PDB file of N, CA and C in Angstrom:
ATOM      1  N   MET A 493      12.015  14.410 -18.231  1.00  0.00           N
ATOM      2  CA  MET A 493      11.038  14.081 -16.981  1.00  0.00           C
ATOM      3  C   MET A 493      11.579  13.585 -15.678  1.00  0.00           C
ATOM      4  N   ARG A 494      11.060  13.909 -14.884  1.00  0.00           N
ATOM      5  CA  ARG A 494      11.577  13.337 -13.572  1.00  0.00           C
ATOM      6  C   ARG A 494      10.584  12.265 -12.927  1.00  0.00           C
ATOM      7  N   VAL A 495      10.606  10.994 -12.830  1.00  0.00           N
ATOM      8  CA  VAL A 495       9.379   9.929 -12.377  1.00  0.00           C
ATOM      9  C   VAL A 495      10.117   9.591 -11.054  1.00  0.00           C
ATOM     10  N   VAL A 496       9.049   9.703  -9.839  1.00  0.00           N
ATOM     11  CA  VAL A 496       9.420   9.225  -8.533  1.00  0.00           C
ATOM     12  C   VAL A 496       8.464   8.018  -8.532  1.00  0.00           C
ATOM     13  N   ILE A 497       8.642   6.722  -7.955  1.00  0.00           N
ATOM     14  CA  ILE A 497       8.352   5.662  -7.752  1.00  0.00           C
ATOM     15  C   ILE A 497       8.187   5.258  -6.372  1.00  0.00           C
ATOM     16  N   ALA A 498       7.186   4.789  -5.877  1.00  0.00           N
ATOM     17  CA  ALA A 498       7.236   4.504  -4.313  1.00  0.00           C
ATOM     18  C   ALA A 498       6.174   3.104  -4.154  1.00  0.00           C
ATOM     19  N   ASP A 499       6.960   2.100  -4.030  1.00  0.00           N
ATOM     20  CA  ASP A 499       6.404   0.837  -4.090  1.00  0.00           C
ATOM     21  C   ASP A 499       7.224  -0.072  -3.134  1.00  0.00           C
ATOM     22  N   ASP A 500       6.238  -0.890  -2.064  1.00  0.00           N
ATOM     23  CA  ASP A 500       7.134  -1.307  -0.877  1.00  0.00           C
ATOM     24  C   ASP A 500       8.114  -2.939  -1.381  1.00  0.00           C
ATOM     25  N   GLN A 501       7.721  -3.146  -2.369  1.00  0.00           N
ATOM     26  CA  GLN A 501       8.912  -4.125  -3.416  1.00  0.00           C
ATOM     27  C   GLN A 501       9.976  -3.580  -3.881  1.00  0.00           C
ATOM     28  N   PRO A 502      11.150  -3.725  -3.651  1.00  0.00           N
ATOM     29  CA  PRO A 502      12.032  -3.473  -4.244  1.00  0.00           C
ATOM     30  C   PRO A 502      12.368  -4.108  -5.779  1.00  0.00           C
ATOM     31  N   ASP A 503      11.832  -5.016  -6.210  1.00  0.00           N
ATOM     32  CA  ASP A 503      11.772  -5.765  -7.448  1.00  0.00           C
ATOM     33  C   ASP A 503      11.465  -4.877  -8.430  1.00  0.00           C
ATOM     34  N   VAL A 504       9.904  -4.255  -7.619  1.00  0.00           N
ATOM     35  CA  VAL A 504       9.163  -3.565  -8.493  1.00  0.00           C
ATOM     36  C   VAL A 504       9.461  -2.251  -8.748  1.00  0.00           C
ATOM     37  N   VAL A 505      10.169  -1.782  -7.948  1.00  0.00           N
ATOM     38  CA  VAL A 505      10.940  -0.246  -7.662  1.00  0.00           C
ATOM     39  C   VAL A 505      11.678  -0.459  -8.841  1.00  0.00           C
ATOM     40  N   VAL A 506      12.912  -1.361  -8.427  1.00  0.00           N
ATOM     41  CA  VAL A 506      14.026  -1.641  -9.775  1.00  0.00           C
ATOM     42  C   VAL A 506      13.532  -1.471 -11.507  1.00  0.00           C
ATOM     43  N   HIS A 507      12.452  -2.529 -11.383  1.00  0.00           N
ATOM     44  CA  HIS A 507      11.855  -2.724 -12.860  1.00  0.00           C
ATOM     45  C   HIS A 507      11.612  -1.703 -13.344  1.00  0.00           C
ATOM     46  N   LEU A 508      10.643  -0.701 -12.610  1.00  0.00           N
ATOM     47  CA  LEU A 508      10.224   0.210 -13.181  1.00  0.00           C
ATOM     48  C   LEU A 508      11.320   1.322 -13.574  1.00  0.00           C
ATOM     49  N   THR A 509      12.307   1.273 -12.695  1.00  0.00           N
ATOM     50  CA  THR A 509      13.311   2.164 -12.842  1.00  0.00           C
ATOM     51  C   THR A 509      14.019   2.114 -13.898  1.00  0.00           C
ATOM     52  N   GLU A 510      14.058   0.892 -14.291  1.00  0.00           N
ATOM     53  CA  GLU A 510      14.620   0.254 -15.529  1.00  0.00           C
ATOM     54  C   GLU A 510      13.902   0.974 -16.818  1.00  0.00           C
ATOM     55  N   ILE A 511      12.441   0.769 -16.837  1.00  0.00           N
ATOM     56  CA  ILE A 511      11.939   1.097 -17.959  1.00  0.00           C
ATOM     57  C   ILE A 511      12.205   2.400 -18.374  1.00  0.00           C
ATOM     58  N   ILE A 512      11.884   3.157 -17.110  1.00  0.00           N
ATOM     59  CA  ILE A 512      11.717   4.807 -17.133  1.00  0.00           C
ATOM     60  C   ILE A 512      12.639   5.306 -17.888  1.00  0.00           C
ATOM     61  N   GLU A 513      14.147   4.633 -17.270  1.00  0.00           N
ATOM     62  CA  GLU A 513      15.733   5.114 -17.651  1.00  0.00           C
ATOM     63  C   GLU A 513      16.118   4.846 -19.043  1.00  0.00           C
ATOM     64  N   GLU A 514      15.655   3.796 -19.510  1.00  0.00           N
ATOM     65  CA  GLU A 514      15.412   3.297 -20.983  1.00  0.00           C
ATOM     66  C   GLU A 514      15.067   4.070 -21.894  1.00  0.00           C
ATOM     67  N   LEU A 515      13.885   4.949 -21.657  1.00  0.00           N
ATOM     68  CA  LEU A 515      12.902   5.783 -22.133  1.00  0.00           C
ATOM     69  C   LEU A 515      13.658   7.181 -21.824  1.00  0.00           C
ATOM     70  N   GLU A 516      14.756   7.083 -21.508  1.00  0.00           N
ATOM     71  CA  GLU A 516      15.531   8.395 -20.837  1.00  0.00           C
ATOM     72  C   GLU A 516      14.872   9.568 -20.438  1.00  0.00           C
ATOM     73  N   HIS A 517      14.400   9.128 -19.247  1.00  0.00           N
ATOM     74  CA  HIS A 517      14.130   9.892 -18.396  1.00  0.00           C
ATOM     75  C   HIS A 517      14.614   9.409 -16.730  1.00  0.00           C
ATOM     76  N   ASP A 518      14.647  10.479 -15.937  1.00  0.00           N
ATOM     77  CA  ASP A 518      15.162  10.011 -14.765  1.00  0.00           C
ATOM     78  C   ASP A 518      14.094   9.505 -13.934  1.00  0.00           C
ATOM     79  N   ALA A 519      14.448   8.669 -12.932  1.00  0.00           N
ATOM     80  CA  ALA A 519      13.722   7.761 -12.478  1.00  0.00           C
ATOM     81  C   ALA A 519      14.428   7.566 -10.853  1.00  0.00           C
ATOM     82  N   VAL A 520      13.238   8.162  -9.584  1.00  0.00           N
ATOM     83  CA  VAL A 520      13.736   7.677  -8.173  1.00  0.00           C
ATOM     84  C   VAL A 520      12.935   7.052  -7.946  1.00  0.00           C
ATOM     85  N   GLY A 521      13.422   5.747  -6.927  1.00  0.00           N
ATOM     86  CA  GLY A 521      12.560   5.097  -6.595  1.00  0.00           C
ATOM     87  C   GLY A 521      12.368   4.626  -4.821  1.00  0.00           C
ATOM     88  N   PHE A 522      11.775   4.529  -3.825  1.00  0.00           N
ATOM     89  CA  PHE A 522      11.576   4.446  -2.873  1.00  0.00           C
ATOM     90  C   PHE A 522      10.405   3.051  -2.272  1.00  0.00           C
ATOM     91  N   THR A 523      11.241   2.540  -1.168  1.00  0.00           N
ATOM     92  CA  THR A 523      10.090   1.328  -0.745  1.00  0.00           C
ATOM     93  C   THR A 523       9.616   1.558   0.428  1.00  0.00           C
ATOM     94  N   ASP A 524       9.881   2.959   0.869  1.00  0.00           N
ATOM     95  CA  ASP A 524       9.018   3.178   2.172  1.00  0.00           C
ATOM     96  C   ASP A 524       8.408   4.584   1.967  1.00  0.00           C
ATOM     97  N   GLY A 525       7.143   4.664   2.482  1.00  0.00           N
ATOM     98  CA  GLY A 525       6.428   5.930   2.373  1.00  0.00           C
ATOM     99  C   GLY A 525       6.988   7.302   3.055  1.00  0.00           C
ATOM    100  N   GLU A 526       7.630   6.835   4.042  1.00  0.00           N
ATOM    101  CA  GLU A 526       7.942   8.160   4.828  1.00  0.00           C
ATOM    102  C   GLU A 526       9.122   8.705   4.262  1.00  0.00           C
ATOM    103  N   ALA A 527      10.118   7.993   3.683  1.00  0.00           N
ATOM    104  CA  ALA A 527      11.077   7.898   2.622  1.00  0.00           C
ATOM    105  C   ALA A 527      10.638   8.933   1.320  1.00  0.00           C
ATOM    106  N   PHE A 528       9.583   8.410   0.855  1.00  0.00           N
ATOM    107  CA  PHE A 528       9.119   9.030  -0.327  1.00  0.00           C
ATOM    108  C   PHE A 528       8.578  10.276   0.124  1.00  0.00           C
ATOM    109  N   SER A 529       7.508  10.297   1.024  1.00  0.00           N
ATOM    110  CA  SER A 529       6.881  11.909   1.325  1.00  0.00           C
ATOM    111  C   SER A 529       8.225  12.893   1.694  1.00  0.00           C
ATOM    112  N   ASP A 530       9.181  12.564   2.356  1.00  0.00           N
ATOM    113  CA  ASP A 530      10.125  13.420   2.803  1.00  0.00           C
ATOM    114  C   ASP A 530      10.899  14.060   1.273  1.00  0.00           C
ATOM    115  N   SER A 531      11.012  13.048   0.443  1.00  0.00           N
ATOM    116  CA  SER A 531      11.673  13.270  -1.251  1.00  0.00           C
ATOM    117  C   SER A 531      10.565  14.330  -1.640  1.00  0.00           C
ATOM    118  N   ILE A 532       9.303  14.087  -1.950  1.00  0.00           N
ATOM    119  CA  ILE A 532       8.339  14.703  -2.911  1.00  0.00           C
ATOM    120  C   ILE A 532       8.398  16.037  -2.134  1.00  0.00           C
ATOM    121  N   SER A 533       8.512  16.342  -0.900  1.00  0.00           N
ATOM    122  CA  SER A 533       8.269  17.533  -0.110  1.00  0.00           C
ATOM    123  C   SER A 533       9.157  18.642  -0.794  1.00  0.00           C
ATOM    124  N   ARG A 534      10.642  17.999  -0.802  1.00  0.00           N
ATOM    125  CA  ARG A 534      11.741  19.100  -1.155  1.00  0.00           C
ATOM    126  C   ARG A 534      12.199  18.917  -2.463  1.00  0.00           C
ATOM    127  N   ASP A 535      11.569  18.199  -3.578  1.00  0.00           N
ATOM    128  CA  ASP A 535      12.200  17.871  -4.752  1.00  0.00           C
ATOM    129  C   ASP A 535      11.050  17.881  -5.683  1.00  0.00           C
ATOM    130  N   ILE A 536      11.134  18.301  -6.927  1.00  0.00           N
ATOM    131  CA  ILE A 536      10.011  18.270  -7.841  1.00  0.00           C
ATOM    132  C   ILE A 536      10.238  17.347  -8.977  1.00  0.00           C
ATOM    133  N   PHE A 537       8.975  16.655  -9.146  1.00  0.00           N
ATOM    134  CA  PHE A 537       9.075  15.581 -10.036  1.00  0.00           C
ATOM    135  C   PHE A 537       7.734  15.747 -10.705  1.00  0.00           C
ATOM    136  N   ASP A 538       7.689  15.330 -12.341  1.00  0.00           N
ATOM    137  CA  ASP A 538       6.886  15.261 -13.071  1.00  0.00           C
ATOM    138  C   ASP A 538       5.917  14.376 -12.999  1.00  0.00           C
ATOM    139  N   LEU A 539       5.925  13.598 -12.610  1.00  0.00           N
ATOM    140  CA  LEU A 539       4.978  12.041 -12.430  1.00  0.00           C
ATOM    141  C   LEU A 539       5.211  11.047 -11.313  1.00  0.00           C
ATOM    142  N   VAL A 540       4.397  11.023 -10.638  1.00  0.00           N
ATOM    143  CA  VAL A 540       4.473   9.966  -9.570  1.00  0.00           C
ATOM    144  C   VAL A 540       3.732   8.419  -9.690  1.00  0.00           C
ATOM    145  N   ILE A 541       4.371   7.757  -9.455  1.00  0.00           N
ATOM    146  CA  ILE A 541       3.829   5.887  -9.320  1.00  0.00           C
ATOM    147  C   ILE A 541       3.705   5.878  -8.107  1.00  0.00           C
ATOM    148  N   LEU A 542       2.644   5.449  -7.635  1.00  0.00           N
ATOM    149  CA  LEU A 542       2.538   5.401  -6.143  1.00  0.00           C
ATOM    150  C   LEU A 542       1.659   3.709  -5.779  1.00  0.00           C
ATOM    151  N   ASP A 543       2.446   2.800  -5.014  1.00  0.00           N
ATOM    152  CA  ASP A 543       1.678   1.755  -4.572  1.00  0.00           C
ATOM    153  C   ASP A 543       0.806   2.130  -3.694  1.00  0.00           C
ATOM    154  N   TRP A 544      -0.502   1.231  -3.796  1.00  0.00           N
ATOM    155  CA  TRP A 544      -1.612   1.495  -3.088  1.00  0.00           C
ATOM    156  C   TRP A 544      -1.292   1.102  -1.524  1.00  0.00           C
ATOM    157  N   ASN A 545      -0.519   0.418  -1.302  1.00  0.00           N
ATOM    158  CA  ASN A 545      -0.277  -0.339  -0.410  1.00  0.00           C
ATOM    159  C   ASN A 545       1.290  -0.650   0.438  1.00  0.00           C
ATOM    160  N   ILE A 546       1.697   0.629   0.191  1.00  0.00           N
ATOM    161  CA  ILE A 546       3.302   0.966   0.486  1.00  0.00           C
ATOM    162  C   ILE A 546       3.380   1.032   2.060  1.00  0.00           C
ATOM    163  N   GLU A 547       4.561   0.391   2.430  1.00  0.00           N
ATOM    164  CA  GLU A 547       4.720   0.263   3.970  1.00  0.00           C
ATOM    165  C   GLU A 547       4.998   1.624   4.503  1.00  0.00           C
ATOM    166  N   SER A 548       4.567   1.437   5.821  1.00  0.00           N
ATOM    167  CA  SER A 548       4.715   2.965   6.681  1.00  0.00           C
ATOM    168  C   SER A 548       3.910   4.203   6.434  1.00  0.00           C
ATOM    169  N   LYS A 549       3.217   4.044   5.278  1.00  0.00           N
ATOM    170  CA  LYS A 549       2.363   5.075   4.981  1.00  0.00           C
ATOM    171  C   LYS A 549       1.396   4.233   3.879  1.00  0.00           C
ATOM    172  N   ASN A 550      -0.054   4.344   3.901  1.00  0.00           N
ATOM    173  CA  ASN A 550      -0.916   3.921   3.136  1.00  0.00           C
ATOM    174  C   ASN A 550      -0.706   4.849   1.788  1.00  0.00           C
ATOM    175  N   GLY A 551      -1.498   4.418   0.490  1.00  0.00           N
ATOM    176  CA  GLY A 551      -1.135   5.204  -0.343  1.00  0.00           C
ATOM    177  C   GLY A 551      -2.478   6.340  -0.280  1.00  0.00           C
ATOM    178  N   THR A 552      -3.488   5.961   0.238  1.00  0.00           N
ATOM    179  CA  THR A 552      -4.582   6.745   0.531  1.00  0.00           C
ATOM    180  C   THR A 552      -4.318   7.761   1.105  1.00  0.00           C
ATOM    181  N   PRO A 553      -3.497   7.985   2.093  1.00  0.00           N
ATOM    182  CA  PRO A 553      -3.324   9.009   3.273  1.00  0.00           C
ATOM    183  C   PRO A 553      -2.312   9.695   2.405  1.00  0.00           C
ATOM    184  N   LEU A 554      -0.988   9.141   1.896  1.00  0.00           N
ATOM    185  CA  LEU A 554      -0.062   9.942   1.012  1.00  0.00           C
ATOM    186  C   LEU A 554      -0.528  10.711  -0.057  1.00  0.00           C
ATOM    187  N   PHE A 555      -1.716   9.902  -0.922  1.00  0.00           N
ATOM    188  CA  PHE A 555      -2.454  10.820  -1.905  1.00  0.00           C
ATOM    189  C   PHE A 555      -3.111  11.938  -1.563  1.00  0.00           C
ATOM    190  N   ASN A 556      -3.892  12.164  -0.164  1.00  0.00           N
ATOM    191  CA  ASN A 556      -4.532  13.052   0.295  1.00  0.00           C
ATOM    192  C   ASN A 556      -3.650  13.792   0.521  1.00  0.00           C
ATOM    193  N   TRP A 557      -2.536  13.770   1.427  1.00  0.00           N
ATOM    194  CA  TRP A 557      -1.435  14.447   2.019  1.00  0.00           C
ATOM    195  C   TRP A 557      -0.301  15.374   0.501  1.00  0.00           C
ATOM    196  N   MET A 558      -0.456  14.474  -0.579  1.00  0.00           N
ATOM    197  CA  MET A 558       0.216  15.605  -1.791  1.00  0.00           C
ATOM    198  C   MET A 558      -0.673  16.508  -2.093  1.00  0.00           C
ATOM    199  N   CYS A 559      -1.735  16.066  -2.189  1.00  0.00           N
ATOM    200  CA  CYS A 559      -3.080  17.139  -2.694  1.00  0.00           C
ATOM    201  C   CYS A 559      -3.222  18.166  -1.721  1.00  0.00           C
ATOM    202  N   LYS A 560      -3.230  18.190  -0.562  1.00  0.00           N
ATOM    203  CA  LYS A 560      -3.255  19.272   0.298  1.00  0.00           C
ATOM    204  C   LYS A 560      -1.776  19.866   0.584  1.00  0.00           C
ATOM    205  N   ALA A 561      -0.513  19.203   0.635  1.00  0.00           N
ATOM    206  CA  ALA A 561       0.824  20.009   1.229  1.00  0.00           C
ATOM    207  C   ALA A 561       1.691  20.576   0.015  1.00  0.00           C
ATOM    208  N   LEU A 562       1.313  19.852  -1.050  1.00  0.00           N
ATOM    209  CA  LEU A 562       2.196  20.200  -2.290  1.00  0.00           C
ATOM    210  C   LEU A 562       1.299  21.242  -3.098  1.00  0.00           C
ATOM    211  N   PRO A 563       2.595  22.533  -3.315  1.00  0.00           N
ATOM    212  CA  PRO A 563       1.700  23.731  -4.039  1.00  0.00           C
ATOM    213  C   PRO A 563       1.440  23.144  -5.398  1.00  0.00           C
ATOM    214  N   LYS A 564       2.024  22.492  -6.271  1.00  0.00           N
ATOM    215  CA  LYS A 564       1.957  21.807  -7.218  1.00  0.00           C
ATOM    216  C   LYS A 564       2.121  20.391  -7.418  1.00  0.00           C
ATOM    217  N   ARG A 565       0.896  19.427  -7.494  1.00  0.00           N
ATOM    218  CA  ARG A 565       1.156  18.314  -7.116  1.00  0.00           C
ATOM    219  C   ARG A 565       1.237  17.694  -8.464  1.00  0.00           C
ATOM    220  N   PRO A 566       2.230  16.906  -8.957  1.00  0.00           N
ATOM    221  CA  PRO A 566       2.278  16.052 -10.235  1.00  0.00           C
ATOM    222  C   PRO A 566       1.090  15.113 -10.164  1.00  0.00           C
ATOM    223  N   PRO A 567       1.216  14.810 -11.594  1.00  0.00           N
ATOM    224  CA  PRO A 567       0.055  13.733 -12.054  1.00  0.00           C
ATOM    225  C   PRO A 567       0.273  12.180 -11.038  1.00  0.00           C
ATOM    226  N   VAL A 568      -0.566  11.685 -10.962  1.00  0.00           N
ATOM    227  CA  VAL A 568      -0.179  10.327  -9.814  1.00  0.00           C
ATOM    228  C   VAL A 568      -0.602   8.991 -10.991  1.00  0.00           C
ATOM    229  N   ILE A 569       0.090   7.978 -10.745  1.00  0.00           N
ATOM    230  CA  ILE A 569      -0.344   7.057 -11.286  1.00  0.00           C
ATOM    231  C   ILE A 569      -0.605   5.945  -9.604  1.00  0.00           C
ATOM    232  N   ILE A 570      -1.604   5.245  -9.796  1.00  0.00           N
ATOM    233  CA  ILE A 570      -1.559   4.597  -8.451  1.00  0.00           C
ATOM    234  C   ILE A 570      -2.024   3.262  -9.008  1.00  0.00           C
ATOM    235  N   MET A 571      -0.695   2.251  -8.362  1.00  0.00           N
ATOM    236  CA  MET A 571      -0.657   0.807  -8.528  1.00  0.00           C
ATOM    237  C   MET A 571      -1.290   0.248  -7.455  1.00  0.00           C
ATOM    238  N   THR A 572      -1.957  -1.098  -7.640  1.00  0.00           N
ATOM    239  CA  THR A 572      -2.361  -1.928  -6.443  1.00  0.00           C
ATOM    240  C   THR A 572      -2.204  -3.422  -7.175  1.00  0.00           C
ATOM    241  N   ASN A 573      -2.307  -4.133  -5.880  1.00  0.00           N
ATOM    242  CA  ASN A 573      -2.752  -5.463  -6.352  1.00  0.00           C
ATOM    243  C   ASN A 573      -3.698  -6.082  -5.569  1.00  0.00           C
ATOM    244  N   ARG A 574      -4.509  -5.057  -5.434  1.00  0.00           N
ATOM    245  CA  ARG A 574      -5.702  -5.563  -4.544  1.00  0.00           C
ATOM    246  C   ARG A 574      -6.921  -6.266  -5.674  1.00  0.00           C
ATOM    247  N   GLY A 575      -7.396  -7.056  -5.134  1.00  0.00           N
ATOM    248  CA  GLY A 575      -8.426  -7.387  -5.856  1.00  0.00           C
ATOM    249  C   GLY A 575     -10.112  -7.487  -5.247  1.00  0.00           C
ATOM    250  N   GLN A 576     -11.204  -7.680  -5.806  1.00  0.00           N
ATOM    251  CA  GLN A 576     -12.526  -7.529  -5.310  1.00  0.00           C
ATOM    252  C   GLN A 576     -13.617  -8.562  -5.898  1.00  0.00           C
ATOM    253  N   SER A 577     -13.872  -9.684  -5.204  1.00  0.00           N
ATOM    254  CA  SER A 577     -14.281 -10.486  -5.479  1.00  0.00           C
ATOM    255  C   SER A 577     -15.352  -9.986  -6.301  1.00  0.00           C
ATOM    256  N   GLY A 578     -16.252 -10.336  -7.565  1.00  0.00           N
ATOM    257  CA  GLY A 578     -17.606 -10.192  -7.882  1.00  0.00           C
ATOM    258  C   GLY A 578     -17.226  -8.701  -8.567  1.00  0.00           C
ATOM    259  N   LEU A 579     -16.394  -7.665  -8.443  1.00  0.00           N
ATOM    260  CA  LEU A 579     -16.204  -6.660  -9.008  1.00  0.00           C
ATOM    261  C   LEU A 579     -17.055  -6.357 -10.296  1.00  0.00           C
ATOM    262  N   LEU A 580     -16.075  -7.630 -11.291  1.00  0.00           N
ATOM    263  CA  LEU A 580     -16.584  -7.495 -12.795  1.00  0.00           C
ATOM    264  C   LEU A 580     -17.043  -8.872 -12.715  1.00  0.00           C
ATOM    265  N   GLN A 581     -18.163  -9.215 -13.477  1.00  0.00           N
ATOM    266  CA  GLN A 581     -18.737 -10.161 -13.234  1.00  0.00           C
ATOM    267  C   GLN A 581     -19.032 -10.518 -14.808  1.00  0.00           C
ATOM    268  N   ARG A 582     -18.947 -11.724 -15.319  1.00  0.00           N
ATOM    269  CA  ARG A 582     -19.738 -12.067 -16.706  1.00  0.00           C
ATOM    270  C   ARG A 582     -20.690 -12.486 -16.607  1.00  0.00           C
ATOM    271  N   ARG A 583     -21.555 -11.888 -17.547  1.00  0.00           N
ATOM    272  CA  ARG A 583     -23.416 -12.089 -17.755  1.00  0.00           C
ATOM    273  C   ARG A 583     -23.467 -12.859 -18.896  1.00  0.00           C
TER     274      ARG A 583
END
């Protein structure tokens, strides 16, 4: 399985790459949205792990672009460190 990781934090890319490779899969990492979109438009991947807040391109436009531009979009896992106060409330 080929997995592409796009996150603007290099340590996150390295950590996820190590985990995926320990599981005997191939991993390619990017810390820039432009480089990620260039690669995914010409290479084939089985899974995308996408940071919602990646530099130079936000996760939402990247995801929408993938849905429209890629003939066969791989499954996408979107990561975020966003939080919304009050989203989950205890009652």
